[in-house]
Coordinates of C-alpha atoms in Angstrom, one line a residue:
N1 CA -28.3 105.6 -130.0
Y2 CA -29.5 108.9 -131.4
Y3 CA -33.1 109.9 -130.9
A4 CA -35.3 112.7 -132.5
F5 CA -38.7 113.9 -131.6
D6 CA -40.9 116.6 -133.2
I7 CA -42.0 118.9 -130.3
T8 CA -43.5 121.6 -132.5
N9 CA -46.9 121.0 -130.4
K10 CA -45.4 120.5 -127.1
Y11 CA -48.8 119.0 -125.9
D12 CA -48.5 116.1 -128.7
P13 CA -44.8 115.3 -129.2
Q14 CA -44.2 112.8 -132.0
F15 CA -41.2 110.3 -132.3
L16 CA -39.5 110.9 -135.6
W17 CA -36.4 108.5 -135.8
T18 CA -33.7 106.5 -134.1
I19 CA -30.3 105.8 -135.1
E20 CA -29.0 102.6 -133.5
G21 CA -25.3 102.2 -132.7
G22 CA -23.9 98.9 -133.7
S23 CA -26.1 98.2 -136.7
G24 CA -26.1 99.2 -140.6
E25 CA -24.5 102.5 -141.6
F26 CA -23.7 103.0 -137.8
A27 CA -22.0 99.9 -137.0
D28 CA -19.1 101.6 -135.4
L29 CA -20.9 104.2 -133.5
G30 CA -19.2 104.5 -130.2
Q31 CA -20.7 105.8 -127.1
S32 CA -22.8 108.8 -128.0
W33 CA -20.7 111.7 -126.4
S34 CA -21.0 114.0 -129.4
K35 CA -23.9 116.3 -129.3
P36 CA -25.4 116.8 -132.6
V37 CA -25.1 120.1 -134.3
K38 CA -27.8 121.4 -136.6
T39 CA -26.8 123.0 -139.9
R40 CA -27.5 123.0 -143.7
V41 CA -25.9 121.6 -146.6
K42 CA -26.7 122.0 -150.5
I43 CA -26.6 119.0 -152.8
N44 CA -27.6 119.3 -156.5
N45 CA -28.8 122.9 -155.6
V46 CA -31.1 121.4 -153.0
V47 CA -30.6 122.6 -149.6
K48 CA -31.0 120.0 -146.7
D49 CA -31.2 120.2 -143.0
V50 CA -28.8 118.1 -141.5
L51 CA -27.2 117.3 -137.9
V52 CA -23.5 116.8 -137.6
F53 CA -21.9 114.4 -134.9
A54 CA -18.8 112.3 -134.5
G55 CA -18.6 108.8 -133.7
G56 CA -18.3 108.8 -130.1
Y57 CA -16.2 107.2 -127.3
D58 CA -14.6 103.9 -127.0
A59 CA -14.7 102.7 -123.8
A60 CA -11.5 100.4 -124.3
Q61 CA -9.8 104.0 -123.7
D62 CA -10.4 103.8 -120.1
D63 CA -7.7 101.3 -119.6
K64 CA -5.3 102.8 -122.2
T65 CA -2.1 104.5 -121.0
V66 CA -0.6 105.1 -124.1
K67 CA -1.9 106.3 -127.9
S68 CA -4.0 103.5 -128.9
V69 CA -6.2 102.6 -132.1
D70 CA -10.0 102.2 -131.4
S71 CA -12.3 99.7 -132.8
M72 CA -15.1 102.3 -132.8
G73 CA -16.0 105.8 -132.8
N74 CA -13.5 106.9 -135.5
N75 CA -16.0 108.6 -137.8
I76 CA -17.6 111.9 -138.8
Y77 CA -21.4 111.6 -139.5
I78 CA -23.7 114.0 -141.4
I79 CA -27.4 112.8 -141.3
D80 CA -30.8 114.0 -142.6
A81 CA -32.4 115.8 -139.7
K82 CA -35.9 115.1 -140.7
D83 CA -35.6 111.2 -141.2
G84 CA -32.2 110.1 -139.6
S85 CA -30.8 108.8 -142.7
L86 CA -27.1 108.8 -143.5
V87 CA -25.9 111.8 -146.0
W88 CA -22.2 111.5 -145.5
K89 CA -19.4 109.7 -143.1
T90 CA -15.9 109.7 -143.4
D91 CA -15.7 106.1 -144.2
D92 CA -17.7 106.6 -147.5
D93 CA -15.6 109.7 -148.4
N94 CA -13.9 108.9 -152.1
L95 CA -12.3 112.6 -151.9
S96 CA -9.9 112.0 -149.0
D97 CA -7.5 109.8 -147.1
Y98 CA -8.8 109.2 -143.7
S99 CA -6.2 106.2 -142.8
D100 CA -5.1 108.2 -140.0
M101 CA -8.5 108.4 -138.5
Q102 CA -7.9 105.4 -136.1
Y103 CA -9.0 106.9 -132.8
S104 CA -12.5 107.6 -131.4
I105 CA -14.0 111.1 -131.5
P106 CA -16.4 111.7 -128.1
S107 CA -16.0 115.4 -128.9
D108 CA -18.9 117.7 -130.4
V109 CA -18.0 119.0 -134.0
T110 CA -17.2 122.6 -134.5
V111 CA -19.4 123.9 -137.4
I112 CA -18.6 127.1 -139.0
D113 CA -20.4 129.2 -141.7
L114 CA -18.1 131.5 -143.2
E115 CA -20.1 133.0 -145.7
S116 CA -23.1 133.7 -143.6
D117 CA -25.5 132.0 -146.2
G118 CA -27.0 129.4 -143.7
L119 CA -25.0 126.6 -145.2
V120 CA -22.0 124.8 -143.4
D121 CA -18.4 125.7 -144.8
Q122 CA -16.0 123.8 -142.7
L123 CA -16.0 121.4 -139.6
Y124 CA -13.3 121.1 -137.0
V125 CA -12.9 118.2 -134.3
G126 CA -10.3 116.6 -132.1
D127 CA -10.1 112.8 -131.3
M128 CA -8.5 110.5 -128.7
G129 CA -5.2 110.1 -130.5
G130 CA -4.3 113.7 -130.1
Q131 CA -5.2 114.9 -133.6
V132 CA -7.1 117.7 -134.9
W133 CA -9.3 117.5 -138.0
R134 CA -10.7 119.8 -140.7
F135 CA -13.4 119.1 -143.3
D136 CA -14.5 121.6 -146.2
V137 CA -18.0 121.4 -147.1
N138 CA -18.8 121.8 -150.9
S139 CA -21.9 124.0 -151.5
H140 CA -22.0 123.1 -155.1
A141 CA -21.8 119.4 -154.6
T142 CA -23.8 117.3 -157.2
S143 CA -24.2 114.4 -154.9
E144 CA -23.5 113.0 -151.2
R145 CA -20.0 111.7 -152.5
D146 CA -18.3 115.1 -153.5
L147 CA -20.0 116.8 -150.6
V148 CA -16.9 116.9 -148.3
R149 CA -13.1 117.0 -148.4
G150 CA -11.0 116.8 -145.6
G151 CA -7.9 115.7 -143.6
R152 CA -5.7 115.8 -140.5
V153 CA -4.4 119.4 -139.5
A154 CA -2.4 118.5 -136.5
N155 CA -0.8 115.5 -134.6
L156 CA -0.2 116.6 -131.1
A157 CA 0.4 113.4 -129.1
D158 CA 2.9 110.8 -129.2
T159 CA 3.5 107.2 -128.1
G160 CA 4.8 107.8 -124.4
V161 CA 2.7 107.6 -121.6
D162 CA 3.3 111.4 -120.9
N163 CA 2.3 112.6 -124.5
N164 CA -0.8 110.7 -124.6
R165 CA -3.0 113.6 -125.4
R166 CA -6.6 113.4 -125.9
F167 CA -9.2 115.9 -127.2
F168 CA -12.6 115.4 -125.5
Y169 CA -14.0 119.0 -126.4
P170 CA -14.5 120.9 -129.5
P171 CA -12.0 123.4 -131.0
D172 CA -12.7 127.1 -130.6
V173 CA -12.4 128.3 -134.3
V174 CA -12.6 132.2 -134.9
L175 CA -11.8 134.2 -137.9
V176 CA -9.1 137.1 -137.1
S177 CA -7.0 139.6 -138.6
H178 CA -3.5 140.4 -137.2
F179 CA -0.8 142.7 -138.6
G180 CA -2.3 142.2 -142.1
K181 CA -2.7 138.5 -141.8
T182 CA -6.3 137.2 -141.9
Y183 CA -6.4 133.4 -140.6
L184 CA -8.8 131.1 -138.6
S185 CA -7.2 130.4 -135.3
V186 CA -8.0 126.9 -134.0
S187 CA -7.6 126.7 -130.1
I188 CA -8.0 123.4 -128.2
G189 CA -6.7 122.1 -124.9
S190 CA -6.1 118.4 -124.0
G191 CA -7.1 116.6 -121.1
N192 CA -8.5 113.1 -120.2
R193 CA -12.0 113.7 -119.2
A194 CA -12.2 109.7 -118.5
N195 CA -9.6 109.9 -115.9
P196 CA -9.9 113.5 -114.3
L197 CA -7.4 112.4 -111.3
G198 CA -4.7 111.1 -113.6
K199 CA -1.1 113.0 -113.3
S200 CA 0.9 111.0 -115.9
I201 CA 0.2 113.0 -118.8
D202 CA 1.7 116.4 -119.8
D203 CA -1.3 118.2 -121.3
R204 CA -1.1 121.5 -123.2
F205 CA -3.2 124.3 -124.7
Y206 CA -3.0 124.9 -128.4
M207 CA -3.6 127.7 -131.0
I208 CA -3.3 126.5 -134.6
R209 CA -3.4 129.2 -137.6
Q210 CA -5.2 128.1 -140.8
E211 CA -4.6 130.7 -143.3
S212 CA -6.2 128.8 -146.0
F213 CA -9.9 129.2 -145.4
L214 CA -11.6 130.5 -148.5
G215 CA -12.5 127.0 -149.9
A216 CA -10.7 123.6 -149.5
P217 CA -6.9 124.1 -149.1
D218 CA -4.6 122.0 -151.5
G219 CA -3.5 120.0 -148.5
Y220 CA -4.1 119.5 -145.0
G221 CA -1.5 120.5 -142.3
I222 CA 1.6 121.9 -143.4
E223 CA 3.6 121.6 -146.7
A224 CA 6.1 118.8 -146.6
V225 CA 7.5 118.9 -150.3
A226 CA 6.8 121.6 -152.5
A227 CA 5.3 120.9 -155.9
A228 CA 7.9 120.6 -158.8
G229 CA 7.8 119.2 -162.4
G230 CA 4.2 118.8 -162.4
V231 CA 4.3 116.6 -159.4
P232 CA 1.6 117.9 -156.8
A233 CA 3.1 119.2 -153.2
T234 CA 2.6 116.8 -150.3
Y235 CA 1.4 117.6 -146.8
R236 CA 2.0 116.4 -143.3
A237 CA 0.3 116.9 -140.0
I238 CA 1.5 119.9 -137.8
T239 CA 3.4 118.9 -134.8
E240 CA 4.6 120.6 -131.7
A241 CA 7.8 121.3 -133.3
D242 CA 6.0 123.4 -136.0
L243 CA 4.5 125.7 -133.2
Y244 CA 6.0 128.1 -130.8
N245 CA 6.5 127.2 -127.3
A246 CA 4.9 130.1 -125.4
T247 CA 5.1 128.6 -122.0
D248 CA 7.8 130.7 -120.8
N249 CA 6.5 134.1 -122.3
H250 CA 9.6 135.1 -123.8
I251 CA 7.7 137.4 -125.8
N252 CA 7.5 139.8 -122.9
S253 CA 11.1 139.4 -121.9
S254 CA 13.2 142.5 -120.6
D255 CA 16.1 141.3 -122.7
N256 CA 15.3 142.8 -126.2
N257 CA 17.2 140.2 -127.9
V258 CA 15.2 137.3 -126.3
A259 CA 12.0 139.1 -127.0
V260 CA 12.8 139.7 -130.6
G261 CA 14.0 136.2 -131.3
A262 CA 10.8 135.0 -129.7
K263 CA 8.6 137.0 -131.8
D264 CA 10.5 135.9 -134.9
A265 CA 10.2 132.1 -133.9
L266 CA 6.3 132.9 -133.4
E267 CA 6.1 134.4 -136.8
D268 CA 7.7 131.8 -138.5
S269 CA 5.5 129.1 -136.7
E270 CA 1.9 127.6 -137.5
G271 CA 0.8 128.8 -134.1
W272 CA 1.7 128.2 -130.3
F273 CA 1.1 126.3 -127.2
I274 CA 1.5 126.5 -123.5
E275 CA 2.3 123.5 -121.2
M276 CA 0.3 123.0 -118.2
K277 CA 3.0 123.0 -115.7
T278 CA 1.3 121.6 -112.4
P279 CA 1.1 117.8 -112.4
G280 CA -2.1 116.5 -113.4
E281 CA -3.4 119.8 -114.7
K282 CA -5.5 119.3 -117.7
I283 CA -8.2 121.1 -120.0
L284 CA -11.6 119.7 -119.5
G285 CA -13.8 122.2 -121.5
S286 CA -13.7 124.3 -124.5
S287 CA -12.1 127.9 -124.6
L288 CA -13.8 130.9 -125.9
T289 CA -12.6 134.0 -127.4
I290 CA -13.5 137.5 -127.1
D291 CA -11.8 140.8 -128.0
N292 CA -8.8 138.7 -129.3
K293 CA -8.4 137.0 -125.8
L294 CA -8.6 133.3 -125.1
I295 CA -10.4 132.3 -121.9
F296 CA -10.3 128.7 -120.5
T297 CA -10.2 126.6 -117.6
S298 CA -8.1 124.0 -116.3
Y299 CA -8.6 121.4 -113.6
R300 CA -6.0 119.8 -111.3
P301 CA -6.6 116.9 -109.1
S302 CA -5.9 117.3 -105.2
D303 CA -2.6 116.2 -103.7
F304 CA -4.3 114.7 -100.9
V305 CA -7.4 112.8 -100.9
H306 CA -9.4 112.4 -97.7
P307 CA -11.0 108.9 -97.3
C308 CA -14.1 110.3 -96.1
S309 CA -14.8 113.1 -98.8
P310 CA -14.6 113.3 -102.6
P311 CA -11.5 114.7 -104.2
T312 CA -12.8 117.8 -105.9
G313 CA -9.5 119.3 -106.7
Y314 CA -8.8 122.9 -108.0
N315 CA -9.6 125.0 -110.9
R316 CA -7.8 127.7 -112.5
A317 CA -9.3 130.3 -115.2
Y318 CA -7.0 131.4 -118.0
V319 CA -7.2 134.9 -119.9
I320 CA -4.4 135.1 -122.5
N321 CA -3.6 137.0 -125.6
L322 CA -4.9 135.2 -128.8
F323 CA -2.0 136.0 -130.8
D324 CA 0.8 135.1 -128.7
A325 CA -0.3 133.5 -125.5
T326 CA 1.0 136.6 -123.2
P327 CA -0.9 137.4 -120.0
K328 CA -3.7 139.8 -120.1
E329 CA -1.8 141.9 -117.4
G330 CA 1.7 141.5 -116.2
V331 CA 4.4 139.6 -117.7
R332 CA 5.2 136.5 -115.7
P333 CA 3.7 133.0 -117.2
E334 CA 1.9 132.7 -113.9
D335 CA 0.0 136.1 -114.6
R336 CA -2.0 134.1 -117.2
S337 CA -4.3 132.6 -114.7
E338 CA -6.0 132.7 -111.4
E339 CA -7.5 130.0 -109.1
I340 CA -11.2 130.2 -109.0
E341 CA -13.6 128.7 -106.3
V342 CA -15.5 126.4 -108.2
A343 CA -16.4 122.8 -106.9
G344 CA -15.5 119.8 -109.0
I345 CA -14.6 120.3 -112.7
A346 CA -15.2 124.0 -113.8
G347 CA -15.6 123.1 -117.6
S348 CA -16.3 125.5 -120.3
V349 CA -16.9 129.3 -119.9
T350 CA -19.9 131.4 -120.9
A351 CA -19.8 135.2 -121.5
I352 CA -22.6 137.4 -120.4
I353 CA -22.3 140.9 -122.1
R354 CA -24.0 143.7 -120.2
Q355 CA -25.1 147.0 -121.4
S356 CA -24.7 149.9 -118.6
D357 CA -27.3 152.1 -119.9
T358 CA -30.8 150.7 -119.6
D359 CA -31.8 152.8 -122.8
P360 CA -31.1 150.7 -125.9
N361 CA -31.0 153.7 -127.9
S362 CA -28.3 155.5 -126.1
T363 CA -25.2 156.3 -127.9
D364 CA -23.3 156.9 -124.8
S365 CA -23.7 153.3 -123.3
E366 CA -20.8 151.4 -121.8
W367 CA -20.8 147.7 -122.5
S368 CA -18.9 145.1 -120.3
I369 CA -18.0 141.4 -120.8
N370 CA -18.4 139.2 -118.0
P371 CA -17.1 135.6 -118.4
I372 CA -18.9 133.1 -116.2
V373 CA -17.5 129.8 -114.7
G374 CA -20.3 128.1 -112.8
M375 CA -21.4 130.8 -110.4
E376 CA -18.1 132.8 -110.3
T377 CA -17.7 135.9 -112.5
L378 CA -14.0 136.2 -114.0
S379 CA -12.2 139.8 -114.0
F380 CA -11.7 140.8 -117.5
P381 CA -10.2 143.7 -119.1
G382 CA -12.3 146.8 -120.6
V383 CA -13.5 146.0 -124.2
A384 CA -14.3 148.5 -126.8
M385 CA -17.5 146.6 -128.2
T386 CA -17.8 146.5 -131.8
Q387 CA -21.1 147.8 -133.3
R388 CA -22.8 145.6 -135.8
V389 CA -24.0 147.0 -138.9
Y390 CA -26.6 145.9 -141.2
W391 CA -27.8 146.8 -144.6
S392 CA -29.9 145.6 -147.6
E393 CA -29.4 145.9 -151.3
Y394 CA -32.3 145.8 -153.9
P395 CA -31.8 145.2 -157.5
D396 CA -32.9 148.0 -159.7
F397 CA -35.4 146.2 -161.9

């Protein structure tokens, strides 16, 4: 279930509404792992406060060792924040084909507003089938039926036990510009949160480029067959074969021919991925992008479990280049990460931005970024902080 309360008056909180899983429009709602994200949509020129969340977790996944279809949780919902009524869900969408949305989605949904007008523009999320989805929200919709258009961006799992990758955490989506190209980077790591001690899956961390971001694209994923003779192009999901394997860091090879070849391969790809090389190493948290660097943690279960103590395992913190997955310092693949002293599962990263000068009006202040995992501060290279600039324009009446 989902519940809402009005706590405007903290001394007199009021119950607002309940969404009951298993009934009505929410009959296929799974375990409610997905945190509702507050945003706004515009329908028929009326702005509406809404909440966005995913269909949740299907507990049947606990016992699945291979990629398996779920009976619940394979949906995305947009609801009215004030009364809990359904505004839109993928099952009712008449603009897109969601036949591949067969796997539950426990993850939060990444909600982005590219135009900074207070209205949601795009949604991104991963699922239990190793798929990544994108949804484009139409701010000129005349009804709920034409509010959203979406599709499968990537399919990064397969039928084998070792390729049964799952996404429990939301993608990290950032607008970047690099060598004259502007695109959205969609970064996400795989790992089975329901079985953190498992060692059978070869997990990955991915960065996928989305160059079509100003409005809905012609198709989702990658073009499979080009348009010809009035027949529109067809599209398919991006797979690992379309991504550059940056695991061995050939970009920084001392052999110039190898380095140039790696850069060309990266340029021709739809993004990159790195393999989690240690058995059982998995991503159990979202990444964070700062200063064109990706920061995330991985968890690895202990090789030896003491019968009288919990298996706390080991955590590593990664800081790598967003564009090519090279280490922040050094050239070896192992230079990408360092082990951190965090008990249990480290999870996602938080960033603290500090100003060295206590005078907020000082022009000589230095800024530092301190990524925090649990109680541990990670080392991070110096950053030239960007100063935000604001202005207002008034019409000349």
